[in-house]
mmCIF file of C-alpha atoms in Angstrom:
data_model
loop_
_atom_site.group_PDB
_atom_site.id
_atom_site.type_symbol
_atom_site.label_atom_id
_atom_site.label_comp_id
_atom_site.label_asym_id
_atom_site.label_seq_id
_atom_site.Cartn_x
_atom_site.Cartn_y
_atom_site.Cartn_z
ATOM 1 C CA MET A 1 13.523 -304.221 -17.457
ATOM 2 C CA PRO A 2 10.184 -302.540 -18.161
ATOM 3 C CA HIS A 3 10.041 -298.942 -19.306
ATOM 4 C CA LEU A 4 7.839 -296.638 -17.254
ATOM 5 C CA ALA A 5 6.379 -293.244 -18.107
ATOM 6 C CA ALA A 6 3.798 -291.086 -16.367
ATOM 7 C CA ALA A 7 1.523 -288.189 -17.245
ATOM 8 C CA VAL A 8 1.968 -285.005 -15.209
ATOM 9 C CA ASP A 9 -1.188 -283.293 -16.440
ATOM 10 C CA VAL A 10 -1.723 -280.751 -13.681
ATOM 11 C CA PRO A 11 -4.443 -278.094 -14.116
ATOM 12 C CA GLU A 12 -3.494 -275.204 -16.388
ATOM 13 C CA GLY A 13 -1.553 -272.572 -14.484
ATOM 14 C CA GLU A 14 -0.041 -275.027 -12.003
ATOM 15 C CA ASP A 15 3.666 -275.832 -12.091
ATOM 16 C CA CYS A 16 4.481 -279.385 -13.137
ATOM 17 C CA ALA A 17 8.215 -279.125 -12.368
ATOM 18 C CA GLU A 18 7.849 -280.653 -8.908
ATOM 19 C CA LEU A 19 6.131 -283.715 -10.347
ATOM 20 C CA VAL A 20 8.732 -284.017 -13.090
ATOM 21 C CA GLY A 21 11.437 -283.965 -10.431
ATOM 22 C CA LEU A 22 9.620 -286.678 -8.503
ATOM 23 C CA ALA A 23 9.445 -288.816 -11.641
ATOM 24 C CA GLU A 24 13.177 -288.359 -12.134
ATOM 25 C CA ARG A 25 13.906 -289.426 -8.568
ATOM 26 C CA GLY A 26 12.022 -292.618 -9.364
ATOM 27 C CA GLY A 27 14.043 -293.224 -12.523
ATOM 28 C CA LEU A 28 11.065 -293.066 -14.897
ATOM 29 C CA ASP A 29 11.947 -293.043 -18.579
ATOM 30 C CA PHE A 30 9.838 -289.999 -19.354
ATOM 31 C CA VAL A 31 6.879 -287.873 -18.373
ATOM 32 C CA THR A 32 4.156 -286.549 -20.663
ATOM 33 C CA LEU A 33 2.293 -283.266 -20.506
ATOM 34 C CA GLY A 34 -0.765 -282.309 -22.522
ATOM 35 C CA GLY A 35 -3.403 -279.627 -22.348
ATOM 36 C CA ALA A 36 -4.124 -276.261 -23.906
ATOM 37 C CA GLY A 37 -1.475 -274.221 -22.090
ATOM 38 C CA ASP A 38 2.175 -273.576 -22.921
ATOM 39 C CA VAL A 39 3.227 -277.211 -22.815
ATOM 40 C CA VAL A 40 6.694 -276.674 -24.268
ATOM 41 C CA GLY A 41 7.350 -273.751 -21.942
ATOM 42 C CA ALA A 42 6.328 -275.787 -18.905
ATOM 43 C CA LEU A 43 8.514 -278.711 -19.917
ATOM 44 C CA ALA A 44 11.429 -276.408 -20.731
ATOM 45 C CA GLU A 45 11.192 -275.005 -17.206
ATOM 46 C CA ALA A 46 11.172 -278.555 -15.862
ATOM 47 C CA ALA A 47 14.225 -279.342 -17.993
ATOM 48 C CA ALA A 48 16.124 -276.578 -16.223
ATOM 49 C CA VAL A 49 15.690 -278.258 -12.829
ATOM 50 C CA THR A 50 16.142 -281.895 -13.914
ATOM 51 C CA ARG A 51 18.986 -283.752 -15.577
ATOM 52 C CA ARG A 52 17.827 -287.114 -16.900
ATOM 53 C CA VAL A 53 14.081 -287.774 -17.160
ATOM 54 C CA GLY A 54 12.547 -287.511 -20.629
ATOM 55 C CA LEU A 55 10.038 -284.755 -21.408
ATOM 56 C CA VAL A 56 7.299 -285.503 -23.942
ATOM 57 C CA ALA A 57 4.830 -282.869 -25.132
ATOM 58 C CA MET A 58 1.467 -284.318 -26.112
ATOM 59 C CA SER A 59 -0.222 -281.317 -27.735
ATOM 60 C CA VAL A 60 2.236 -279.059 -29.573
ATOM 61 C CA GLU A 61 3.591 -278.482 -33.044
ATOM 62 C CA GLY A 62 6.747 -280.161 -34.272
ATOM 63 C CA ALA A 63 8.985 -277.096 -34.182
ATOM 64 C CA GLY A 64 8.319 -276.681 -30.480
ATOM 65 C CA VAL A 65 9.246 -280.298 -29.820
ATOM 66 C CA VAL A 66 12.527 -279.932 -31.699
ATOM 67 C CA GLY A 67 13.309 -276.880 -29.577
ATOM 68 C CA LEU A 68 12.428 -278.776 -26.408
ATOM 69 C CA ASP A 69 14.777 -281.580 -27.377
ATOM 70 C CA ARG A 70 17.577 -279.082 -27.883
ATOM 71 C CA VAL A 71 17.166 -277.167 -24.631
ATOM 72 C CA SER A 72 16.820 -280.381 -22.620
ATOM 73 C CA GLY A 73 19.961 -281.965 -24.017
ATOM 74 C CA GLY A 74 18.265 -284.724 -25.977
ATOM 75 C CA ARG A 75 15.453 -285.496 -23.555
ATOM 76 C CA GLY A 76 12.538 -284.152 -25.601
ATOM 77 C CA GLY A 77 9.774 -285.846 -27.511
ATOM 78 C CA GLY A 78 6.265 -285.322 -28.750
ATOM 79 C CA LEU A 79 3.055 -286.870 -29.975
ATOM 80 C CA VAL A 80 2.868 -287.445 -33.728
ATOM 81 C CA SER A 81 -0.135 -288.454 -35.791
ATOM 82 C CA ALA A 82 -0.932 -289.175 -39.406
ATOM 83 C CA GLU A 83 -3.192 -286.124 -39.537
ATOM 84 C CA GLY A 84 -0.680 -283.753 -37.977
ATOM 85 C CA CYS A 85 2.420 -284.636 -39.948
ATOM 86 C CA GLY A 86 3.155 -282.505 -42.939
ATOM 87 C CA SER A 87 6.293 -281.521 -44.746
ATOM 88 C CA GLY A 88 9.088 -280.807 -42.299
ATOM 89 C CA TYR A 89 6.953 -281.598 -39.251
ATOM 90 C CA PHE A 90 8.989 -283.156 -36.447
ATOM 91 C CA GLY A 91 11.669 -284.168 -38.899
ATOM 92 C CA PHE A 92 9.256 -285.822 -41.342
ATOM 93 C CA SER A 93 9.486 -285.128 -45.048
ATOM 94 C CA GLY A 94 6.396 -285.635 -47.157
ATOM 95 C CA ALA A 95 2.762 -286.129 -46.247
ATOM 96 C CA PHE A 96 0.740 -289.075 -45.036
ATOM 97 C CA SER A 97 -2.189 -290.525 -46.946
ATOM 98 C CA GLY A 98 -4.625 -292.975 -45.462
ATOM 99 C CA ALA A 99 -4.264 -295.401 -48.367
ATOM 100 C CA GLY A 100 -0.491 -295.348 -48.443
ATOM 101 C CA ALA A 101 2.174 -293.908 -46.234
ATOM 102 C CA PHE A 102 4.661 -291.111 -46.074
ATOM 103 C CA PRO A 103 6.683 -290.843 -49.259
ATOM 104 C CA GLU A 104 9.604 -290.495 -46.855
ATOM 105 C CA ALA A 105 10.038 -290.515 -43.112
ATOM 106 C CA ARG A 106 13.416 -289.203 -42.159
ATOM 107 C CA VAL A 107 15.212 -286.356 -40.499
ATOM 108 C CA ALA A 108 14.576 -283.780 -43.189
ATOM 109 C CA SER A 109 17.476 -281.557 -44.233
ATOM 110 C CA GLY A 110 15.289 -278.469 -44.081
ATOM 111 C CA THR A 111 14.523 -278.839 -40.378
ATOM 112 C CA GLY A 112 18.046 -278.053 -39.246
ATOM 113 C CA LEU A 113 18.092 -281.028 -36.882
ATOM 114 C CA SER A 114 21.499 -281.623 -35.381
ATOM 115 C CA PRO A 115 22.818 -284.915 -33.977
ATOM 116 C CA GLY A 116 21.749 -283.642 -30.566
ATOM 117 C CA ALA A 117 18.197 -282.848 -31.677
ATOM 118 C CA CYS A 118 16.280 -285.974 -32.541
ATOM 119 C CA PRO A 119 13.019 -285.884 -30.576
ATOM 120 C CA LEU A 120 11.278 -289.068 -29.555
ATOM 121 C CA ARG A 121 8.170 -289.785 -31.635
ATOM 122 C CA VAL A 122 5.229 -291.054 -29.590
ATOM 123 C CA VAL A 123 2.117 -292.367 -31.340
ATOM 124 C CA ASP A 124 -1.261 -292.856 -29.687
ATOM 125 C CA ALA A 125 -1.973 -296.339 -31.030
ATOM 126 C CA GLY A 126 -5.167 -296.948 -29.109
ATOM 127 C CA ASP A 127 -6.984 -297.408 -32.416
ATOM 128 C CA PRO A 128 -5.696 -300.405 -34.431
ATOM 129 C CA ALA A 129 -6.347 -298.355 -37.572
ATOM 130 C CA VAL A 130 -3.180 -296.346 -36.844
ATOM 131 C CA TRP A 131 -0.948 -299.304 -36.055
ATOM 132 C CA GLY A 132 0.596 -299.200 -39.520
ATOM 133 C CA PHE A 133 1.566 -295.566 -39.003
ATOM 134 C CA ALA A 134 2.872 -296.252 -35.494
ATOM 135 C CA ALA A 135 4.932 -299.220 -36.621
ATOM 136 C CA ARG A 136 6.447 -297.345 -39.543
ATOM 137 C CA TYR A 137 7.240 -294.002 -37.921
ATOM 138 C CA GLY A 138 6.883 -294.175 -34.154
ATOM 139 C CA ASP A 139 9.542 -294.753 -31.538
ATOM 140 C CA VAL A 140 6.914 -295.463 -28.872
ATOM 141 C CA ALA A 141 3.391 -296.781 -29.476
ATOM 142 C CA LEU A 142 0.816 -296.376 -26.711
ATOM 143 C CA VAL A 143 -1.802 -299.140 -26.798
ATOM 144 C CA ARG A 144 -4.973 -299.557 -24.746
ATOM 145 C CA VAL A 145 -5.375 -303.181 -23.781
ATOM 146 C CA ALA A 146 -7.277 -304.957 -21.023
ATOM 147 C CA GLY A 147 -5.194 -308.079 -20.473
ATOM 148 C CA THR A 148 -1.924 -309.810 -21.250
ATOM 149 C CA GLY A 149 -3.331 -311.755 -24.192
ATOM 150 C CA GLU A 150 -4.632 -308.639 -25.902
ATOM 151 C CA ALA A 151 -1.435 -306.766 -25.066
ATOM 152 C CA ARG A 152 0.817 -309.472 -26.458
ATOM 153 C CA ALA A 153 -1.199 -309.671 -29.666
ATOM 154 C CA ALA A 154 -0.956 -305.892 -30.126
ATOM 155 C CA ARG A 155 2.782 -305.861 -29.501
ATOM 156 C CA GLU A 156 3.426 -308.766 -31.854
ATOM 157 C CA ARG A 157 1.343 -307.162 -34.600
ATOM 158 C CA LEU A 158 3.072 -303.794 -34.238
ATOM 159 C CA ARG A 159 6.491 -305.429 -34.351
ATOM 160 C CA ALA A 160 5.483 -307.436 -37.418
ATOM 161 C CA LEU A 161 4.281 -304.274 -39.161
ATOM 162 C CA ALA A 162 7.558 -302.549 -38.308
ATOM 163 C CA GLY A 163 9.458 -305.403 -39.920
ATOM 164 C CA GLU A 164 7.264 -305.231 -43.012
ATOM 165 C CA ALA A 165 8.084 -301.521 -43.255
ATOM 166 C CA GLY A 166 11.793 -302.292 -43.312
ATOM 167 C CA ARG A 167 12.436 -301.306 -39.712
ATOM 168 C CA ASP A 168 14.102 -303.286 -36.970
ATOM 169 C CA PRO A 169 11.172 -304.309 -34.722
ATOM 170 C CA ASP A 170 13.442 -303.720 -31.733
ATOM 171 C CA ALA A 171 13.452 -300.011 -32.634
ATOM 172 C CA LEU A 172 9.822 -299.736 -31.489
ATOM 173 C CA ARG A 173 8.706 -299.691 -27.864
ATOM 174 C CA VAL A 174 5.116 -300.740 -27.135
ATOM 175 C CA LEU A 175 3.752 -299.319 -23.880
ATOM 176 C CA ALA A 176 0.365 -300.090 -22.359
ATOM 177 C CA ALA A 177 -1.563 -296.920 -21.511
ATOM 178 C CA LEU A 178 -3.161 -297.280 -18.092
ATOM 179 C CA VAL A 179 -5.138 -294.862 -15.911
ATOM 180 C CA ILE A 180 -4.193 -295.388 -12.259
ATOM 181 C CA ASP A 181 -6.050 -294.519 -9.070
ATOM 182 C CA LEU A 182 -3.878 -295.259 -6.034
ATOM 183 C CA GLY A 183 -6.245 -293.624 -3.572
ATOM 184 C CA ASP A 184 -6.763 -296.917 -1.762
ATOM 185 C CA GLY A 185 -3.227 -296.793 -0.434
ATOM 186 C CA GLU A 186 -1.901 -300.210 0.495
ATOM 187 C CA ARG A 187 -5.201 -302.012 0.025
ATOM 188 C CA ALA A 188 -5.454 -304.771 -2.528
ATOM 189 C CA ALA A 189 -6.652 -303.920 -6.005
ATOM 190 C CA VAL A 190 -10.376 -303.544 -6.466
ATOM 191 C CA PRO A 191 -11.663 -306.829 -7.974
ATOM 192 C CA GLY A 192 -11.096 -306.821 -11.708
ATOM 193 C CA HIS A 193 -8.464 -304.071 -11.607
ATOM 194 C CA GLY A 194 -5.356 -306.092 -10.784
ATOM 195 C CA GLY A 195 -4.079 -309.591 -11.393
ATOM 196 C CA GLY A 196 -5.582 -310.590 -14.716
ATOM 197 C CA GLY A 197 -5.711 -307.044 -15.998
ATOM 198 C CA PRO A 198 -7.233 -303.596 -15.613
ATOM 199 C CA ARG A 199 -10.896 -302.694 -15.960
ATOM 200 C CA ALA A 200 -12.399 -300.783 -18.869
ATOM 201 C CA SER A 201 -13.441 -297.197 -18.144
ATOM 202 C CA ALA A 202 -14.432 -294.064 -20.041
ATOM 203 C CA ARG A 203 -10.767 -292.974 -19.992
ATOM 204 C CA GLY A 204 -9.468 -296.345 -21.113
ATOM 205 C CA PRO A 205 -8.058 -299.324 -19.185
ATOM 206 C CA SER A 206 -7.994 -298.402 -15.506
ATOM 207 C CA TYR A 207 -6.313 -299.743 -12.364
ATOM 208 C CA ARG A 208 -7.664 -298.903 -8.943
ATOM 209 C CA GLY A 209 -5.909 -300.210 -5.863
ATOM 210 C CA GLY A 210 -2.613 -300.023 -4.008
ATOM 211 C CA PRO A 211 0.979 -299.569 -5.190
ATOM 212 C CA VAL A 212 1.955 -303.162 -4.381
ATOM 213 C CA ASP A 213 -0.607 -304.804 -6.653
ATOM 214 C CA LEU A 214 0.247 -302.311 -9.386
ATOM 215 C CA ALA A 215 3.880 -303.426 -9.137
ATOM 216 C CA GLU A 216 2.718 -307.025 -9.502
ATOM 217 C CA LEU A 217 0.696 -306.120 -12.604
ATOM 218 C CA ILE A 218 3.637 -304.308 -14.213
ATOM 219 C CA ALA A 219 6.093 -307.096 -13.433
ATOM 220 C CA GLY A 220 3.695 -309.807 -14.564
ATOM 221 C CA TRP A 221 2.884 -308.245 -17.911
ATOM 222 C CA TYR A 222 6.546 -307.570 -18.643
ATOM 223 C CA ARG A 223 7.649 -311.087 -17.664
ATOM 224 C CA GLU A 224 5.070 -312.538 -20.046
ATOM 225 C CA GLY A 225 6.384 -310.424 -22.915
ATOM 226 C CA ALA A 226 3.049 -308.652 -23.269
ATOM 227 C CA VAL A 227 4.467 -305.104 -23.388
ATOM 228 C CA ASP A 228 7.749 -303.226 -23.193
ATOM 229 C CA GLY A 229 6.398 -301.096 -20.367
ATOM 230 C CA PHE A 230 3.618 -298.768 -19.279
ATOM 231 C CA HIS A 231 2.466 -295.189 -19.687
ATOM 232 C CA LEU A 232 0.571 -294.377 -16.490
ATOM 233 C CA THR A 233 -1.942 -291.546 -16.145
ATOM 234 C CA PRO A 234 -2.696 -290.705 -12.497
ATOM 235 C CA VAL A 235 -6.272 -289.803 -11.597
ATOM 236 C CA GLU A 236 -4.881 -287.339 -9.041
ATOM 237 C CA PRO A 237 -1.370 -286.452 -10.249
ATOM 238 C CA ARG A 238 0.169 -285.221 -7.009
ATOM 239 C CA ARG A 239 -1.190 -288.029 -4.841
ATOM 240 C CA ASP A 240 -0.864 -290.889 -7.285
ATOM 241 C CA LEU A 241 2.567 -290.027 -8.689
ATOM 242 C CA GLU A 242 4.024 -289.888 -5.183
ATOM 243 C CA ARG A 243 2.553 -293.314 -4.416
ATOM 244 C CA LEU A 244 3.712 -294.630 -7.762
ATOM 245 C CA VAL A 245 7.318 -293.549 -7.197
ATOM 246 C CA ASN A 246 7.641 -294.254 -3.481
ATOM 247 C CA GLY A 247 5.513 -297.392 -3.545
ATOM 248 C CA THR A 248 5.267 -299.184 -6.882
ATOM 249 C CA VAL A 249 8.611 -298.139 -8.352
ATOM 250 C CA ALA A 250 10.464 -298.593 -5.065
ATOM 251 C CA LEU A 251 9.173 -302.167 -4.845
ATOM 252 C CA LEU A 252 10.180 -302.923 -8.440
ATOM 253 C CA GLN A 253 13.640 -301.499 -7.740
ATOM 254 C CA HIS A 254 13.968 -303.585 -4.578
ATOM 255 C CA ARG A 255 13.217 -306.693 -6.623
ATOM 256 C CA GLY A 256 15.742 -305.735 -9.289
ATOM 257 C CA LEU A 257 12.997 -305.146 -11.842
ATOM 258 C CA PHE A 258 13.573 -301.435 -12.482
ATOM 259 C CA ARG A 259 16.556 -299.113 -12.719
ATOM 260 C CA THR A 260 17.915 -297.300 -9.679
ATOM 261 C CA PHE A 261 19.876 -294.790 -11.773
ATOM 262 C CA TYR A 262 20.014 -293.521 -15.349
ATOM 263 C CA PRO A 263 22.929 -295.100 -17.240
ATOM 264 C CA GLY A 264 22.505 -292.608 -20.093
ATOM 265 C CA ALA A 265 21.747 -288.925 -20.526
ATOM 266 C CA THR A 266 19.187 -288.799 -23.353
ATOM 267 C CA LEU A 267 15.642 -290.087 -23.678
ATOM 268 C CA ARG A 268 16.604 -292.355 -26.536
ATOM 269 C CA GLU A 269 19.322 -293.864 -24.366
ATOM 270 C CA HIS A 270 16.821 -294.513 -21.567
ATOM 271 C CA LEU A 271 14.664 -296.464 -24.017
ATOM 272 C CA GLY A 272 17.564 -298.236 -25.696
ATOM 273 C CA LEU A 273 16.859 -296.540 -29.022
ATOM 274 C CA GLY A 274 19.135 -295.048 -31.641
ATOM 275 C CA ARG A 275 18.322 -292.322 -34.135
ATOM 276 C CA PRO A 276 15.390 -293.208 -36.431
ATOM 277 C CA VAL A 277 16.150 -294.899 -39.719
ATOM 278 C CA GLN A 278 14.068 -294.235 -42.811
ATOM 279 C CA ALA A 279 11.465 -296.937 -43.372
ATOM 280 C CA SER A 280 11.080 -298.543 -46.782
ATOM 281 C CA ARG A 281 8.217 -297.377 -48.903
#
């Protein structure tokens, strides 16, 4: 079944917990939150009122993500990048160089990570230049692609790079990043936004239309082996997430194409991932 995640980027000062709860009711794998505010604090508050949905911070330091994973019972994760990873960051040991790679990528002994604290590593892989990094060290790679052919090529290349790095390619999930505008309700997708693929926009690949056609897009891409799932960024979080969960996700569930309950308790379990294994140099 496809993996689904959604951004809950409400304006600074607004509570995202309600949206996180809505995502959990829909069975989404995880939500992401970015911005300049107290991202970890907001997600920790959401963790207190949810039980299963994953919580991924997109703009914080590694120590905060490790803490989030602990307080949420193994549901935490964060964005990692080649530039941001230094010694001990997010469980990494060593430093990244553009010409090479990390001397080591492992759960470093100095971080104090316990078996219950192993945050998910999400890499923004919109730029092919970082695919090597994503394939070697990421658990989830977010790609920006405009059609199934481009998506499949990206996924196959990332999996091949993971294998070259000594990893099991099945330990990497490739999700298509898609901006969604469900303001048209049940209307068909705007021409060019559904069916063959989303339309390019300033924010990246974008879908504008109704929940039903979005469900068709998700199911179609997954059936063709183009991606492992989607990371969806609503144009209007409160409106679009409600329509995503009660429309798109409900339809996928009705067709047996998406979970109706969480079989596991941690984010890694939702994604079918184990603890990260050190890649070969």
